Coordinates of C-alpha atoms and ligand atoms in Angstrom, one line a residue:
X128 CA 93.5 102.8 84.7
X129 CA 96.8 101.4 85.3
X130 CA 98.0 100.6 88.1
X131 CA 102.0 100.8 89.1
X132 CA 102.9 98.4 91.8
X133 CA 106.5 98.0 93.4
X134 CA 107.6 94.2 94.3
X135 CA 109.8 94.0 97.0
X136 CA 111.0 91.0 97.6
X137 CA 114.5 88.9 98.7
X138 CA 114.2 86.1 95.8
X139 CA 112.4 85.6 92.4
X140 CA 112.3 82.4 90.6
X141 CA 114.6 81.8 88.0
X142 CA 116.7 83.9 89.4
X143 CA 117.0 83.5 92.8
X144 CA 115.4 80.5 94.9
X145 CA 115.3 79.4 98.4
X146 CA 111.6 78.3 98.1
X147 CA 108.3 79.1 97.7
X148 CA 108.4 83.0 98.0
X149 CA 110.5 82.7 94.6
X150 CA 107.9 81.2 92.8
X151 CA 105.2 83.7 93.6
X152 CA 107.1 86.8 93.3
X153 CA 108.4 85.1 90.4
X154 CA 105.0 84.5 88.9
X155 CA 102.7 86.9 90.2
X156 CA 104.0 90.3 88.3
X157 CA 103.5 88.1 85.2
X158 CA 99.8 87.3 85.7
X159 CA 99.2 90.6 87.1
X160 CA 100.2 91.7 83.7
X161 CA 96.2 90.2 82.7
X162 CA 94.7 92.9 85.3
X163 CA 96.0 96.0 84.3
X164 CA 98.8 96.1 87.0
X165 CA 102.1 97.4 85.7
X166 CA 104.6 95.6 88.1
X167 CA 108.5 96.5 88.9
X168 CA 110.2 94.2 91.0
X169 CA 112.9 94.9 93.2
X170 CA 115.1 92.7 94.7
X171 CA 119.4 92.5 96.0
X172 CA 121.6 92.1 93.3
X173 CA 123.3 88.8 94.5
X174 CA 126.3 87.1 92.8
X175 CA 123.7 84.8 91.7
X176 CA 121.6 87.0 90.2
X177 CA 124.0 88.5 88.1
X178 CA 125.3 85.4 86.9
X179 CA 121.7 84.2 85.8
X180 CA 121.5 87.7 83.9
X181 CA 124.8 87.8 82.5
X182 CA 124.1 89.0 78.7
X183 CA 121.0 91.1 79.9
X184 CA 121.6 95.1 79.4
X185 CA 121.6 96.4 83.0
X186 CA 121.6 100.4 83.1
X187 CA 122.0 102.6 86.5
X188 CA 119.0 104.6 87.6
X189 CA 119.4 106.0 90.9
X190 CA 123.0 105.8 93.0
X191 CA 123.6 105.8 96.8
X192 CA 127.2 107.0 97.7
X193 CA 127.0 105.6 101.2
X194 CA 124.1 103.2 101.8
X195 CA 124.3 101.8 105.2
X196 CA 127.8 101.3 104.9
X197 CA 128.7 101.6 101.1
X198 CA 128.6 102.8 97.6
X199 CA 125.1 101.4 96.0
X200 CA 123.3 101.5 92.9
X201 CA 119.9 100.7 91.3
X202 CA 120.2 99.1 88.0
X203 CA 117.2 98.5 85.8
X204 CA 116.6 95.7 83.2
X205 CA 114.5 93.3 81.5
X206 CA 114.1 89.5 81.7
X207 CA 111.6 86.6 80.7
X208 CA 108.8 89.4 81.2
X209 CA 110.1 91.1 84.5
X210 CA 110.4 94.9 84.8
X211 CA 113.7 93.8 87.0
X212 CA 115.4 96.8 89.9
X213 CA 118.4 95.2 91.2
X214 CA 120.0 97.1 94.4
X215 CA 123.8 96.3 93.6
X216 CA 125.6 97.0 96.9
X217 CA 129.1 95.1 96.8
X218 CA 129.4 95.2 100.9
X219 CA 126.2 94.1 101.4
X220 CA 125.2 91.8 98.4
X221 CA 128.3 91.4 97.2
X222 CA 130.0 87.9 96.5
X223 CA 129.3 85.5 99.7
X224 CA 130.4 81.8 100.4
X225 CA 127.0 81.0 101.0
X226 CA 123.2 81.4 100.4
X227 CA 121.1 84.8 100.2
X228 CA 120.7 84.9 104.1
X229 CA 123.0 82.4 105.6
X230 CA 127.2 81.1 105.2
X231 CA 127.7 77.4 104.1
X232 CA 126.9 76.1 107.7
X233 CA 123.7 77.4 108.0
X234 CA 124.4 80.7 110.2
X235 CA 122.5 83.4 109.3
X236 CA 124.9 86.3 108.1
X237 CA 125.4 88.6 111.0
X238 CA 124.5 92.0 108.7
X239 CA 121.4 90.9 107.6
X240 CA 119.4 93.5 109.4
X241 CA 121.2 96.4 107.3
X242 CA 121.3 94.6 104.3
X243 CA 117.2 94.1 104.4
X244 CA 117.0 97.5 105.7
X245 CA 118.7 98.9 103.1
X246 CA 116.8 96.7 100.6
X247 CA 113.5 98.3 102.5
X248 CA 114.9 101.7 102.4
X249 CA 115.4 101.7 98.7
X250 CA 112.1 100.0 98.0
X251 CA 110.3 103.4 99.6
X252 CA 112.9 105.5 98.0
X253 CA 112.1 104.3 94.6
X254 CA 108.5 103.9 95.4
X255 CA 108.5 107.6 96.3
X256 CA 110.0 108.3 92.9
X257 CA 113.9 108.1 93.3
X258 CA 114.2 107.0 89.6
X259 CA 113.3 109.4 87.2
X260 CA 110.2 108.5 85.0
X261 CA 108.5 106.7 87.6
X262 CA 106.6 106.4 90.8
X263 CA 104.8 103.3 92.7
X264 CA 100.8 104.0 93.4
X265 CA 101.0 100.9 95.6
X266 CA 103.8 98.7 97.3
X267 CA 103.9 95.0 97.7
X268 CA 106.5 93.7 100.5
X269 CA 107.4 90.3 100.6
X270 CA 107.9 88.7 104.2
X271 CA 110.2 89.9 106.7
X272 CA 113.1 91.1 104.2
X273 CA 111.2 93.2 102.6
X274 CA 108.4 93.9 105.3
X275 CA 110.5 97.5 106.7
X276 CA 109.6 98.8 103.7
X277 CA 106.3 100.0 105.1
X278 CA 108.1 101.8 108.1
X279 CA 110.2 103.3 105.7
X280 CA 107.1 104.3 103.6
X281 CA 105.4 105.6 106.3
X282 CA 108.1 108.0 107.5
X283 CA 109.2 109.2 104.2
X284 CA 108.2 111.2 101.7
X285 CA 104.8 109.7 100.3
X286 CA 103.5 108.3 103.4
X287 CA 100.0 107.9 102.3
X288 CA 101.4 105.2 99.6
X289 CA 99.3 102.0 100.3
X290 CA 101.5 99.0 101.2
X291 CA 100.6 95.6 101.2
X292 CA 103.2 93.1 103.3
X293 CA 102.4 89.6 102.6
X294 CA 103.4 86.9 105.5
X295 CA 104.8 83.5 103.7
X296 CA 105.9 82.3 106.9
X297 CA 105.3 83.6 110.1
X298 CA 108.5 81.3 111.6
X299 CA 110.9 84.0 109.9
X300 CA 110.1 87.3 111.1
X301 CA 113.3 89.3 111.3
X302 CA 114.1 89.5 115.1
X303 CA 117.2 91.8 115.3
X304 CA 118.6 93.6 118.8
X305 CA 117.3 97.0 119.8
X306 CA 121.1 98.2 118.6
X307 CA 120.6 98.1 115.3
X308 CA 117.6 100.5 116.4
X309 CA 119.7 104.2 115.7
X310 CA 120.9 103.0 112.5
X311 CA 118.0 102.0 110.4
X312 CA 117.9 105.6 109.8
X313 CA 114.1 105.6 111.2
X314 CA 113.0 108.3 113.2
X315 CA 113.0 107.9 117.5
X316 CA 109.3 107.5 117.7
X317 CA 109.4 104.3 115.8
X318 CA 110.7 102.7 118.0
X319 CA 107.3 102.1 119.7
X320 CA 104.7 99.2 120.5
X321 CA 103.1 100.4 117.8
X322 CA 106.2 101.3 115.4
X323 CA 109.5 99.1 114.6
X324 CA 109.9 98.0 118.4
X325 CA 109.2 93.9 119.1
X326 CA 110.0 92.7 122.4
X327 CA 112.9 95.4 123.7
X328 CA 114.3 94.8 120.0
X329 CA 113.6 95.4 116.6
X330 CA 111.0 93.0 114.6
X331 CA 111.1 93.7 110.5
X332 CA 108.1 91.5 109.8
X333 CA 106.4 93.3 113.3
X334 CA 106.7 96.5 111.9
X335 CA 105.3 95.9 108.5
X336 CA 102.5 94.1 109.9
X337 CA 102.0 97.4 112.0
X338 CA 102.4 100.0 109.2
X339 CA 100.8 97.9 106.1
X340 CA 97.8 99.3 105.1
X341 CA 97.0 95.1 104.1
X342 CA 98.2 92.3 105.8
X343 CA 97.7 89.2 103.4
X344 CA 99.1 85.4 103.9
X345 CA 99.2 82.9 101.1
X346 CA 96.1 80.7 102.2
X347 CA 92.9 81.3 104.2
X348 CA 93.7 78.7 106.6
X349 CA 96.8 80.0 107.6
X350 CA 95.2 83.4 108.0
X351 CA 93.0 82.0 110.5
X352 CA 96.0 80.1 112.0
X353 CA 97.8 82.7 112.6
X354 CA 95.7 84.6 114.7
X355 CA 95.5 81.9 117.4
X356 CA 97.9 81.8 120.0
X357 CA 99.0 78.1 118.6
X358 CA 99.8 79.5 115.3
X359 CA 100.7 83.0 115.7
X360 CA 104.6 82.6 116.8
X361 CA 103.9 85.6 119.2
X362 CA 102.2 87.9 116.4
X363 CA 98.7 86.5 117.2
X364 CA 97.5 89.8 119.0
X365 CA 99.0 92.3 117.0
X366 CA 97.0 89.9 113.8
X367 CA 94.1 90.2 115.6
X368 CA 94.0 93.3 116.1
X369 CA 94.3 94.4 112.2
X370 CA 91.0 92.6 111.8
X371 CA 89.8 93.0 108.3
X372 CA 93.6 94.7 107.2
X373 CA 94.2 90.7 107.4
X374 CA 93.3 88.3 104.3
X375 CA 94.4 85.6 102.9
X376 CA 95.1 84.8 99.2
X377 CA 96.2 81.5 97.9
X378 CA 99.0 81.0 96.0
X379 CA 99.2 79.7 92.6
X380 CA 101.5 78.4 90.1
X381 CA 103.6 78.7 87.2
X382 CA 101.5 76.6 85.1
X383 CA 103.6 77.5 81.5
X384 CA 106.7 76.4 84.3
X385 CA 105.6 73.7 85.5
X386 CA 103.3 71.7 82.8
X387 CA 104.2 67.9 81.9
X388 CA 103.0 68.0 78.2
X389 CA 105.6 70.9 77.7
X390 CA 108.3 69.8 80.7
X391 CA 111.7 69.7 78.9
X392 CA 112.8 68.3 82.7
X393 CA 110.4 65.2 82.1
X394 CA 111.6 62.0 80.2
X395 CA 108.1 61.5 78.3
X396 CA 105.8 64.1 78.1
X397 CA 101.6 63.6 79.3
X398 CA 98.8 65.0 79.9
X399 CA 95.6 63.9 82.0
X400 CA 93.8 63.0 79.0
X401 CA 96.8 60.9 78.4
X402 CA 98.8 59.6 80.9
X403 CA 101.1 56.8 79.4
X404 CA 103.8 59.1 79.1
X405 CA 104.3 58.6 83.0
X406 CA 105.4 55.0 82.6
X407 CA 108.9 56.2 81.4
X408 CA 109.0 59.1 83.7
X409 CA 108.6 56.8 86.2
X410 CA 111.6 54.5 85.1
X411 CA 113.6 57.6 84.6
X412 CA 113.1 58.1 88.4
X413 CA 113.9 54.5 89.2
X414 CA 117.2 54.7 87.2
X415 CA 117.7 58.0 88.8
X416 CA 117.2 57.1 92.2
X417 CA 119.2 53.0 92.0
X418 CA 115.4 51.6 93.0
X419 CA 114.6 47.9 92.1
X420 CA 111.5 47.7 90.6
X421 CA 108.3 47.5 92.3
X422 CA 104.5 46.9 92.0
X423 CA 103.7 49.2 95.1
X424 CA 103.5 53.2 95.0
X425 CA 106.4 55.1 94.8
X426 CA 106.2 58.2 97.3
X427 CA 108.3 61.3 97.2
X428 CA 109.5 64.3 99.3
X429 CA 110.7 67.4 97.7
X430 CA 111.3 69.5 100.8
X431 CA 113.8 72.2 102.8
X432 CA 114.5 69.6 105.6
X433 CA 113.2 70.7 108.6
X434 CA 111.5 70.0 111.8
X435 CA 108.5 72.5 109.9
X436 CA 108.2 69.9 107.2
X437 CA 107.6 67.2 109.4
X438 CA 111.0 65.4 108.1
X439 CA 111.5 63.7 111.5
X440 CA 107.9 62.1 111.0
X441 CA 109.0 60.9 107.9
X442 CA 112.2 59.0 109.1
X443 CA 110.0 57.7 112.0
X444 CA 107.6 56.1 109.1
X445 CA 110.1 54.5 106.5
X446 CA 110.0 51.1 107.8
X447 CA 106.1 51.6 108.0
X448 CA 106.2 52.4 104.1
X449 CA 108.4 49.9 102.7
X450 CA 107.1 47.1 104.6
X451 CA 103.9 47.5 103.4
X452 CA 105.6 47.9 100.1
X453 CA 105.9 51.3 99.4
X454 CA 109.4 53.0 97.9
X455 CA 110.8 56.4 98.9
X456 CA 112.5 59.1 96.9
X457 CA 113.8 62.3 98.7
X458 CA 115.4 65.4 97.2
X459 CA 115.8 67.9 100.0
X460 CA 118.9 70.2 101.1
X461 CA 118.6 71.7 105.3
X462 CA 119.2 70.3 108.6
X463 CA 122.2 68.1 108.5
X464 CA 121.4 65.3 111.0
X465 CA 117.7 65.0 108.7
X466 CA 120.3 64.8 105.8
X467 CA 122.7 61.9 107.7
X468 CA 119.3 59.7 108.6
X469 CA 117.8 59.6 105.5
X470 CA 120.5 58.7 103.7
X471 CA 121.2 56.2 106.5
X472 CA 117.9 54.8 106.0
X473 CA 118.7 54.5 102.2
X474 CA 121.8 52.2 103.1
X475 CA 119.4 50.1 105.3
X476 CA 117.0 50.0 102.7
X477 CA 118.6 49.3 99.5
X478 CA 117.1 49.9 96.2
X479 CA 113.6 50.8 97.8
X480 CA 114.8 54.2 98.9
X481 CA 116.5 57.0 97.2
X482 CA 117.6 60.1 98.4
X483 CA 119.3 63.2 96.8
X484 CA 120.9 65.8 98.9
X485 CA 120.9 69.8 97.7
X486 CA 118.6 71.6 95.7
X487 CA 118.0 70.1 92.0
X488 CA 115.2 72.0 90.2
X489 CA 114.8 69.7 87.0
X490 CA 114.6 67.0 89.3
X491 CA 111.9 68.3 91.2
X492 CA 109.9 68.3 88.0
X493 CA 111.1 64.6 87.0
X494 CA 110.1 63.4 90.7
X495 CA 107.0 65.4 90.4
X496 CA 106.1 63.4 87.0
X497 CA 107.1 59.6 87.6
X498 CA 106.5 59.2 91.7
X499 CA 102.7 58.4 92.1
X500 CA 102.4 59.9 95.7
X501 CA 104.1 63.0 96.8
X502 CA 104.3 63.2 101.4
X503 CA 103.9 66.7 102.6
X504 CA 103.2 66.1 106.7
X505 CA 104.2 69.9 107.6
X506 CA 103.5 71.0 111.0
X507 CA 102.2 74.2 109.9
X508 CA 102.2 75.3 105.9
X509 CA 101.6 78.8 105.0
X510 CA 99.9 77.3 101.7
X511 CA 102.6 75.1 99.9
X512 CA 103.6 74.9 96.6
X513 CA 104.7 71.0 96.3
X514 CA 101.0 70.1 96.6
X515 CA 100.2 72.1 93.9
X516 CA 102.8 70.5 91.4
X517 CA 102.1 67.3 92.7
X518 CA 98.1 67.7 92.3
X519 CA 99.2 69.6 87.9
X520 CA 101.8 66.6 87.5
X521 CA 99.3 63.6 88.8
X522 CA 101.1 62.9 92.2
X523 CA 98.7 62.6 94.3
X524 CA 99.4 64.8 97.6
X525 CA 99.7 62.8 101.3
X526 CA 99.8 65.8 103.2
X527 CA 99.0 67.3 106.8
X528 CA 95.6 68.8 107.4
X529 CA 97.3 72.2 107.8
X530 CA 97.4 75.8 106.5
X531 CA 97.4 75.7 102.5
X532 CA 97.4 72.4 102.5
X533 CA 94.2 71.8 103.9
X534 CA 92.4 75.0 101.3
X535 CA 94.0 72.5 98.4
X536 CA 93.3 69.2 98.7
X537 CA 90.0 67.3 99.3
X538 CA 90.9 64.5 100.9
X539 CA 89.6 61.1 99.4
X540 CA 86.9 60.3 102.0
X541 CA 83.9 58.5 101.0
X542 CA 82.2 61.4 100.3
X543 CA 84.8 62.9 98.3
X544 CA 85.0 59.5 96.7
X545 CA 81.2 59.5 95.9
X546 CA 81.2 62.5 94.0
X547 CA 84.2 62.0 92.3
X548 CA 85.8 65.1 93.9
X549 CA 88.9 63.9 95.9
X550 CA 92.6 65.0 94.6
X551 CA 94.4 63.9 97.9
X552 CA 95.0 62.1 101.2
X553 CA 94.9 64.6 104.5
X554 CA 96.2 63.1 108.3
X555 CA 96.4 64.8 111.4
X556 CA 99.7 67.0 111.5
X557 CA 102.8 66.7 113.5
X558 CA 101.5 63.1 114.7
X559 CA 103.8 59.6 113.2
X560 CA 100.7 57.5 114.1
X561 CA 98.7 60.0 111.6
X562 CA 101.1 59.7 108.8
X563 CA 101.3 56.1 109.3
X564 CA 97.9 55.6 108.8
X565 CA 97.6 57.7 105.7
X566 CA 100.3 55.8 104.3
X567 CA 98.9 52.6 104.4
X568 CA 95.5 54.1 103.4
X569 CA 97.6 55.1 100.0
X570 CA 99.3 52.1 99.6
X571 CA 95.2 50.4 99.8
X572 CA 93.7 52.9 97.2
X573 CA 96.9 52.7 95.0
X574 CA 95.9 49.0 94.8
X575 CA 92.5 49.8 93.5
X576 CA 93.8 51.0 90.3
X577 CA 90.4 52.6 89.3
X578 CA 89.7 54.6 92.6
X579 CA 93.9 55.9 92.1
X580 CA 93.5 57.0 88.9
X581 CA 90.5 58.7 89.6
X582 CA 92.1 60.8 92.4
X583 CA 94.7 61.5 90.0
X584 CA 93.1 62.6 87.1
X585 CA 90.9 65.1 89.3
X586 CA 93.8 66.6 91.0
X587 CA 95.1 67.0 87.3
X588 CA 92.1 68.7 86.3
X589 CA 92.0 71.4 89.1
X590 CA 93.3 74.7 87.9
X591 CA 96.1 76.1 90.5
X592 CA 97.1 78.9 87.7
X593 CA 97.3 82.7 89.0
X594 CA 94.2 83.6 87.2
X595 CA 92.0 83.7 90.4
X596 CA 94.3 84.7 92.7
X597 CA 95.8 87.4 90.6
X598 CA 92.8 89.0 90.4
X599 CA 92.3 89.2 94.3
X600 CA 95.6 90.7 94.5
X601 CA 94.5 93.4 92.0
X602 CA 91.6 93.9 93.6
X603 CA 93.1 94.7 97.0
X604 CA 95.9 97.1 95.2
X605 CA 92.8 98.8 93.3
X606 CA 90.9 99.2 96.7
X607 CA 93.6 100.6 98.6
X608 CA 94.8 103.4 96.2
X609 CA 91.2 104.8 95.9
X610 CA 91.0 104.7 100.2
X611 CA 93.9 106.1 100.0
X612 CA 92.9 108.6 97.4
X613 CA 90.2 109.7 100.1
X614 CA 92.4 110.2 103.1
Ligands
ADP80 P1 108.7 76.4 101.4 O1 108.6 77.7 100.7 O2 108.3 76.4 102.8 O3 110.1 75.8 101.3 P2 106.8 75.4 99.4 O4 106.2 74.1 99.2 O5 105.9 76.6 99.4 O6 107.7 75.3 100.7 O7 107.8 75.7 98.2 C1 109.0 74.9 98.0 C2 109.5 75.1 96.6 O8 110.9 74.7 96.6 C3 108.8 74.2 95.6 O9 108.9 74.9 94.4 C4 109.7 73.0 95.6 O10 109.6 72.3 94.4 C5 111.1 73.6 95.8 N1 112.1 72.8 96.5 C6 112.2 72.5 97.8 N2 113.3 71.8 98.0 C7 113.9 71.6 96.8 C8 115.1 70.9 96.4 N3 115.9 70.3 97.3 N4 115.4 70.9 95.1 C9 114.6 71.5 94.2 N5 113.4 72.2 94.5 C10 113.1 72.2 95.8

């Protein structure tokens, strides 16, 4: 039988991208496609994301004359295999100087709790069958944006629809004052311990967590992480106490997206069985990037830049790397003062280290292809998608022993080394000595052409597609409509 499922979700790769959470609600519909799971996704109708569909037929299916403020509608199209909902609400995702939840200078926009509400509100709405023709069996939320959506389902008109919230960092959870309590539209009991209510205020990602009939994260590790008081950002207890509702699924990728023997993004295309095509990938990113020419590794971050990303560890390291002969390429949009001291350290350092600031996708994929080492020393990673491009494109991962990045790497030990099973290079997180050390131990096995290669070509050969992961998702969505068939 087929199963309906609505997406919820604040972004969705290509049309709408902040980070990772894109990708997957970008790419899991489509690979659920394989399991019998018929998938609308719903998501704000940005400036954006009309722009991106400009030429796509968009027709009205349900109307709001006053949605928490103003005049909204649902419109409902097709594109590059979505089954798309757009919630087109000029006050609140209407045209913005800025990003989808923040102005130019980084301040989160001051109506985001009604605008996610409303987002929420609709998702249950349409879930409960607001648009003719159709009606969800199960709901998939997407992080705190979308995470009210199970309050919403709960105290609406099908409240024995399974939802699933998914958690793809804990470090955003929605915190909003008790205030905006009377106007969510919920009723007065919600706001409980065990309803909407977080601290005398109102927590989104809190009250899905509560309400969801399944709790997953995007990696086991972080699942585990999360439920300790050092990883659970104040949500540890409520975590533990959903026991089994609690799971984690790791993410995968695009791999049609992101493959180099297809890449139009790449200079030369390859493959692991032949990988010669990096060479003038490689130069590509020289030229790119104003580095001189080297005979040492060429690392690369392709990060938000933030204190989660480990960034400041990185600046702390850069003499570390390019004295022992390493260069440095950086692409990465975020915390100004990061921004300011990397490209400081460029000027210091010139023609070993390049830095790009903003968000550049094609050059993600071109970094991705000609660097040899990509630097991921997150304090905490949910599961990372970086690694997993790195690991497909042959750049091998140097990465923090944390979260997804520890469930996707197998770090090159001399075990791992033995058997011929090591894709990576792990070090302690949120420690400069650590990433030190790991950087000079990739520098060392980058010199040992045949040992490098070897780690490459095995990272290349894992499979990170959705196949596996995909079908743990379906298998969750098939197991909660037949419990909840039984209540
Ligand atoms: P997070 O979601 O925490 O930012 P992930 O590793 O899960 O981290 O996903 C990051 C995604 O965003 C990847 O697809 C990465 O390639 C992309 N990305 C991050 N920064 C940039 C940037 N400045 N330009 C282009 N792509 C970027």
């Amino acid at each position: 039988m087929t199963l309906r499922l609505l997406s919820v979700t604040s972004e969705l790769h290509p049309l709408i991208k902040t980070g990772g959470l894109a990708d997957v609600a970008g790419a899991l519909p489509l690979a659920l496609a394989a399991h019998e799971v018929e998938v609308r996704s719903l998501l704000p109708a940005y400036p954006q994301v009309q722009r991106a569909l400009a030429g796509v037929r968009l027709r009205p299916v349900h109307s709001y004359k006053a949605l928490f403020g103003g005049p909204a509608r649902v419109l409902a199209g097709q594109h590059k295999g979505h089954d798309l909902l757009l919630l087109d609400s000029p006050s609140l995702f209407g045209a913005r100087d800025g990003g989808p939840y923040a102005d130019l200078a980084g301040q989160d926009w001051s109506d985001n709790w009604r605008r996610f509400a409303a987002l929420s509100a609709v998702a249950a709405d349409v879930a409960a069958g607001a648009i003719k023709g159709w009606s969800a069996d199960v709901v998939h939320a997407h992080d705190w944006q979308a995470a009210l959506t199970a309050a919403y389902v709960r105290h609406g008109r099908r409240p024995e629809l399974p939802v699933v919230v998914t958690i793809h960092n804990l470090a955003f959870q929605g915190r909003f004052d008790a205030t905006a309590f009377p106007e969510l539209g919920l009723p007065q009991s919600a706001f409980a311990v065990d309803g909407v209510e977080y601290y005398g205020g109102v927590g989104f990602l809190k009250a899905g967590l509560q309400y969801a009939d399944a709790v997953t994260t995007v990696s086991p590790s972080y699942a585990d992480e999360i439920r300790t008081p050092e990883g659970g950002m104040g949500l540890d207890g409520l975590l533990r106490a959903r026991g089994d509702a609690v799971l984690g699924i790791v993410n995968g990728i695009d791999t049609r997206e992101w493959d180099p023997s297809t890449d139009l993004a790449l200079a030369s295309p390859y493959s692991h069985r032949a990988l010669g095509g990096r060479t003038a990938n490689r130069r590509a990113l020289e030229k790119r990037f104003g580095l001189k020419r080297g005979r040492g590794p060429i690392f690369a971050v392709i990060s938000r830049l933030t204190w989660q990303k480990g960034i400041d560890l990185i600046l702390d390291s850069i003499d570390h790397l390019v004295g022992l002969g390493g260069r440095l390429v950086v692409l990465g949009s975020g915390d100004g003062a990061m921004e300011n001291a990397l490209l400081g350290a460029a000027t210091r350092h010139p023609g070993l280290i390049g830095v790009v600031t903003g968000y550049d996708e094609p050059l993600a994929h071109l970094m991705q292809a000609g660097a040899d080492a990509i630097l991921i020393p997150s304090r905490f990673e949910p599961c990372g998608l970086t690694q997993l491009y790195g690991l497909r494109y042959g750049t091998v991962p140097v990465a923090a022993r944390t979260g997804g990045l520890t469930d996707t790497i197998i770090d090159a030990n001399d075990a791992a080394l033995n058997a011929g099973c090591a894709t990576g290079l792990l070090h302690q997180p949120g420690s400069g000595d650590a990433l030190r050390q790991a950087i000079t131990r990739a520098i060392n096995l980058y010199a040992a052409p045949a040992i490098w290669q070897a780690i490459r070509r095995q990272g290349m050969r894992a499979d990170w597609g959705w196949e596996r992961s995909s079908a743990r998702y379906a298998a969750l969505y098939t197991d909660l409509v037949a419990r909840a068939a039984t209540r």
